[in-house]
PDB file of C-alpha atoms in Angstrom:
ATOM      1  CA  GLN A1438    -176.425  15.693 -93.964  1.00 87.00           C
ATOM      2  CA  VAL A1439    -172.791  14.806 -93.400  1.00 94.00           C
ATOM      3  CA  GLN A1440    -171.319  11.587 -92.033  1.00 96.00           C
ATOM      4  CA  LEU A1441    -167.846  10.739 -90.835  1.00 97.00           C
ATOM      5  CA  VAL A1442    -167.109   7.019 -90.997  1.00 96.00           C
ATOM      6  CA  GLU A1443    -164.017   5.679 -89.285  1.00 96.00           C
ATOM      7  CA  SER A1444    -162.232   2.390 -89.778  1.00 96.00           C
ATOM      8  CA  GLY A1445    -158.984   0.697 -88.837  1.00 97.00           C
ATOM      9  CA  GLY A1446    -159.263   0.194 -85.087  1.00 97.00           C
ATOM     10  CA  ASP A1447    -158.064  -3.168 -83.838  1.00 97.00           C
ATOM     11  CA  LEU A1448    -156.191  -5.119 -81.183  1.00 98.00           C
ATOM     12  CA  VAL A1449    -152.426  -4.884 -81.692  1.00 98.00           C
ATOM     13  CA  GLN A1450    -149.364  -5.866 -79.705  1.00 98.00           C
ATOM     14  CA  PRO A1451    -147.063  -3.242 -78.174  1.00 98.00           C
ATOM     15  CA  GLY A1452    -144.663  -1.949 -80.802  1.00 98.00           C
ATOM     16  CA  GLY A1453    -147.136  -2.650 -83.574  1.00 98.00           C
ATOM     17  CA  SER A1454    -148.788  -0.332 -86.074  1.00 98.00           C
ATOM     18  CA  LEU A1455    -152.282   0.612 -87.139  1.00 98.00           C
ATOM     19  CA  ARG A1456    -153.719   2.980 -89.713  1.00 98.00           C
ATOM     20  CA  LEU A1457    -157.003   4.703 -88.987  1.00 98.00           C
ATOM     21  CA  SER A1458    -159.123   6.172 -91.768  1.00 98.00           C
ATOM     22  CA  CYS A1459    -162.038   8.583 -91.653  1.00 98.00           C
ATOM     23  CA  ALA A1460    -164.096   9.379 -94.733  1.00 98.00           C
ATOM     24  CA  ALA A1461    -166.540  12.284 -94.872  1.00 97.00           C
ATOM     25  CA  SER A1462    -169.579  12.019 -97.108  1.00 96.00           C
ATOM     26  CA  GLY A1463    -172.771  13.930 -97.763  1.00 95.00           C
ATOM     27  CA  SER A1464    -173.465  17.574 -98.516  1.00 92.00           C
ATOM     28  CA  ILE A1465    -169.935  19.016 -98.478  1.00 94.00           C
ATOM     29  CA  PHE A1466    -168.688  22.249 -99.995  1.00 93.00           C
ATOM     30  CA  SER A1467    -165.291  22.174 -98.351  1.00 94.00           C
ATOM     31  CA  ILE A1468    -163.525  20.719 -95.329  1.00 96.00           C
ATOM     32  CA  ASN A1469    -161.343  22.900 -93.141  1.00 96.00           C
ATOM     33  CA  ALA A1470    -159.461  21.434 -90.187  1.00 97.00           C
ATOM     34  CA  MET A1471    -159.645  17.702 -89.517  1.00 98.00           C
ATOM     35  CA  GLY A1472    -158.324  15.783 -86.570  1.00 98.00           C
ATOM     36  CA  TRP A1473    -158.211  12.705 -84.419  1.00 98.00           C
ATOM     37  CA  TYR A1474    -159.163  12.704 -80.754  1.00 98.00           C
ATOM     38  CA  ARG A1475    -159.128   9.930 -78.202  1.00 96.00           C
ATOM     39  CA  GLN A1476    -161.020   9.280 -75.016  1.00 93.00           C
ATOM     40  CA  ALA A1477    -160.648   6.726 -72.266  1.00 86.00           C
ATOM     41  CA  PRO A1478    -163.545   5.889 -69.908  1.00 87.00           C
ATOM     42  CA  GLY A1479    -163.964   8.613 -67.300  1.00 90.00           C
ATOM     43  CA  LYS A1480    -161.514  10.950 -68.999  1.00 91.00           C
ATOM     44  CA  GLN A1481    -161.866  14.000 -71.192  1.00 93.00           C
ATOM     45  CA  ARG A1482    -161.531  13.668 -74.920  1.00 94.00           C
ATOM     46  CA  GLU A1483    -158.086  14.908 -76.019  1.00 96.00           C
ATOM     47  CA  LEU A1484    -156.735  16.024 -79.365  1.00 98.00           C
ATOM     48  CA  VAL A1485    -154.189  13.522 -80.671  1.00 98.00           C
ATOM     49  CA  ALA A1486    -153.389  15.123 -84.029  1.00 98.00           C
ATOM     50  CA  GLY A1487    -154.813  17.821 -86.256  1.00 98.00           C
ATOM     51  CA  ILE A1488    -154.322  18.895 -89.842  1.00 98.00           C
ATOM     52  CA  THR A1489    -155.444  22.053 -91.628  1.00 97.00           C
ATOM     53  CA  SER A1490    -156.804  22.186 -95.163  1.00 95.00           C
ATOM     54  CA  GLY A1491    -153.356  23.341 -96.237  1.00 94.00           C
ATOM     55  CA  GLY A1492    -151.622  20.389 -94.614  1.00 95.00           C
ATOM     56  CA  ARG A1493    -150.201  21.987 -91.483  1.00 98.00           C
ATOM     57  CA  THR A1494    -150.133  19.445 -88.658  1.00 98.00           C
ATOM     58  CA  ASN A1495    -149.942  19.411 -84.876  1.00 98.00           C
ATOM     59  CA  TYR A1496    -149.628  16.573 -82.370  1.00 98.00           C
ATOM     60  CA  VAL A1497    -149.967  15.963 -78.667  1.00 97.00           C
ATOM     61  CA  ASP A1498    -146.499  15.498 -77.174  1.00 97.00           C
ATOM     62  CA  SER A1499    -147.072  11.856 -76.249  1.00 97.00           C
ATOM     63  CA  VAL A1500    -147.429  10.763 -79.901  1.00 98.00           C
ATOM     64  CA  LYS A1501    -144.840  12.970 -81.615  1.00 98.00           C
ATOM     65  CA  GLY A1502    -142.452  10.887 -83.680  1.00 98.00           C
ATOM     66  CA  ARG A1503    -144.802   7.870 -83.609  1.00 98.00           C
ATOM     67  CA  PHE A1504    -148.073   9.039 -85.192  1.00 98.00           C
ATOM     68  CA  THR A1505    -148.556  10.781 -88.533  1.00 98.00           C
ATOM     69  CA  ILE A1506    -151.745  12.491 -89.643  1.00 98.00           C
ATOM     70  CA  SER A1507    -152.453  13.045 -93.331  1.00 98.00           C
ATOM     71  CA  ARG A1508    -155.409  13.801 -95.575  1.00 97.00           C
ATOM     72  CA  ASP A1509    -156.584  13.204 -99.105  1.00 97.00           C
ATOM     73  CA  ASN A1510    -158.711  16.199-100.013  1.00 95.00           C
ATOM     74  CA  ALA A1511    -159.963  14.567-103.216  1.00 95.00           C
ATOM     75  CA  LYS A1512    -161.411  11.720-101.156  1.00 96.00           C
ATOM     76  CA  ASN A1513    -162.505  13.843 -98.150  1.00 96.00           C
ATOM     77  CA  THR A1514    -160.512  11.446 -96.003  1.00 98.00           C
ATOM     78  CA  VAL A1515    -158.126  11.846 -93.091  1.00 98.00           C
ATOM     79  CA  TYR A1516    -155.711   9.180 -91.900  1.00 98.00           C
ATOM     80  CA  LEU A1517    -153.768   8.490 -88.734  1.00 98.00           C
ATOM     81  CA  GLN A1518    -150.730   6.247 -89.093  1.00 98.00           C
ATOM     82  CA  MET A1519    -149.817   4.949 -85.661  1.00 98.00           C
ATOM     83  CA  ASN A1520    -146.442   3.284 -85.178  1.00 98.00           C
ATOM     84  CA  SER A1521    -144.595   1.997 -82.102  1.00 98.00           C
ATOM     85  CA  LEU A1522    -147.888   1.649 -80.293  1.00 98.00           C
ATOM     86  CA  LYS A1523    -147.889   1.514 -76.508  1.00 98.00           C
ATOM     87  CA  PRO A1524    -150.492   0.157 -74.058  1.00 97.00           C
ATOM     88  CA  GLU A1525    -151.230   3.731 -73.001  1.00 95.00           C
ATOM     89  CA  ASP A1526    -152.432   4.441 -76.556  1.00 97.00           C
ATOM     90  CA  THR A1527    -155.437   2.213 -75.849  1.00 96.00           C
ATOM     91  CA  ASP A1528    -158.546   4.330 -76.287  1.00 95.00           C
ATOM     92  CA  VAL A1529    -161.535   4.997 -78.479  1.00 96.00           C
ATOM     93  CA  TYR A1530    -160.362   7.241 -81.314  1.00 97.00           C
ATOM     94  CA  TYR A1531    -162.744   9.790 -82.831  1.00 97.00           C
ATOM     95  CA  CYS A1532    -162.478  11.621 -86.114  1.00 98.00           C
ATOM     96  CA  HIS A1533    -163.430  15.317 -86.172  1.00 98.00           C
ATOM     97  CA  ALA A1534    -163.928  17.704 -89.068  1.00 98.00           C
ATOM     98  CA  ASN A1535    -165.013  21.301 -89.627  1.00 97.00           C
ATOM     99  CA  ILE A1536    -167.165  21.189 -92.749  1.00 95.00           C
ATOM    100  CA  VAL A1537    -168.740  23.884 -94.893  1.00 93.00           C
ATOM    101  CA  ALA A1538    -172.044  22.996 -96.525  1.00 89.00           C
ATOM    102  CA  PRO A1539    -173.040  24.262 -99.992  1.00 87.00           C
ATOM    103  CA  SER A1540    -176.161  25.835 -98.508  1.00 86.00           C
ATOM    104  CA  HIS A1541    -174.153  27.854 -95.941  1.00 83.00           C
ATOM    105  CA  PRO A1542    -170.792  28.725 -97.557  1.00 82.00           C
ATOM    106  CA  ASN A1543    -169.908  31.279 -94.858  1.00 87.00           C
ATOM    107  CA  HIS A1544    -170.258  28.912 -91.912  1.00 89.00           C
ATOM    108  CA  GLU A1545    -168.546  25.719 -90.852  1.00 92.00           C
ATOM    109  CA  TYR A1546    -170.100  22.976 -88.746  1.00 94.00           C
ATOM    110  CA  GLU A1547    -168.392  20.481 -86.491  1.00 96.00           C
ATOM    111  CA  TYR A1548    -168.862  16.777 -87.117  1.00 97.00           C
ATOM    112  CA  TRP A1549    -167.694  13.712 -85.214  1.00 97.00           C
ATOM    113  CA  GLY A1550    -167.293  10.105 -86.200  1.00 97.00           C
ATOM    114  CA  GLN A1551    -168.730   7.258 -84.176  1.00 96.00           C
ATOM    115  CA  GLY A1552    -165.373   6.200 -82.734  1.00 95.00           C
ATOM    116  CA  THR A1553    -163.115   3.234 -83.352  1.00 96.00           C
ATOM    117  CA  GLN A1554    -161.484   1.155 -80.611  1.00 97.00           C
ATOM    118  CA  VAL A1555    -157.715   0.837 -80.518  1.00 97.00           C
ATOM    119  CA  THR A1556    -156.375  -1.689 -78.021  1.00 97.00           C
ATOM    120  CA  VAL A1557    -152.654  -2.195 -77.481  1.00 98.00           C
ATOM    121  CA  SER A1558    -151.971  -5.300 -75.445  1.00 97.00           C
ATOM    122  CA  SER A1559    -149.848  -8.419 -75.458  1.00 95.00           C
TER     123      SER A1559
END
């Protein structure tokens, strides 16, 4: 079994910074794409930032220039550095990963973290 455990969510003032972390553990052969999504009550979950196993990144337009996604493949961990935070960034943030298990090396499975609350307010 595989688990994604997130940390780093908090209450921060506008203009502040936070760093989210998500560590994958369990039966892992390799991890392909990883990403961070966010979801507000009553809204669809949206991709905030993604990163491939090779380090290629993509961002939703609203966070470009403010957020940076990175990963440490040795630690099976993905990070989201969030700077210049705005009230509209307030959401629950979810980690996502496409993971290959040793028992099924030709197939990847999707996993989600439990979510971490980010609140931007004065």
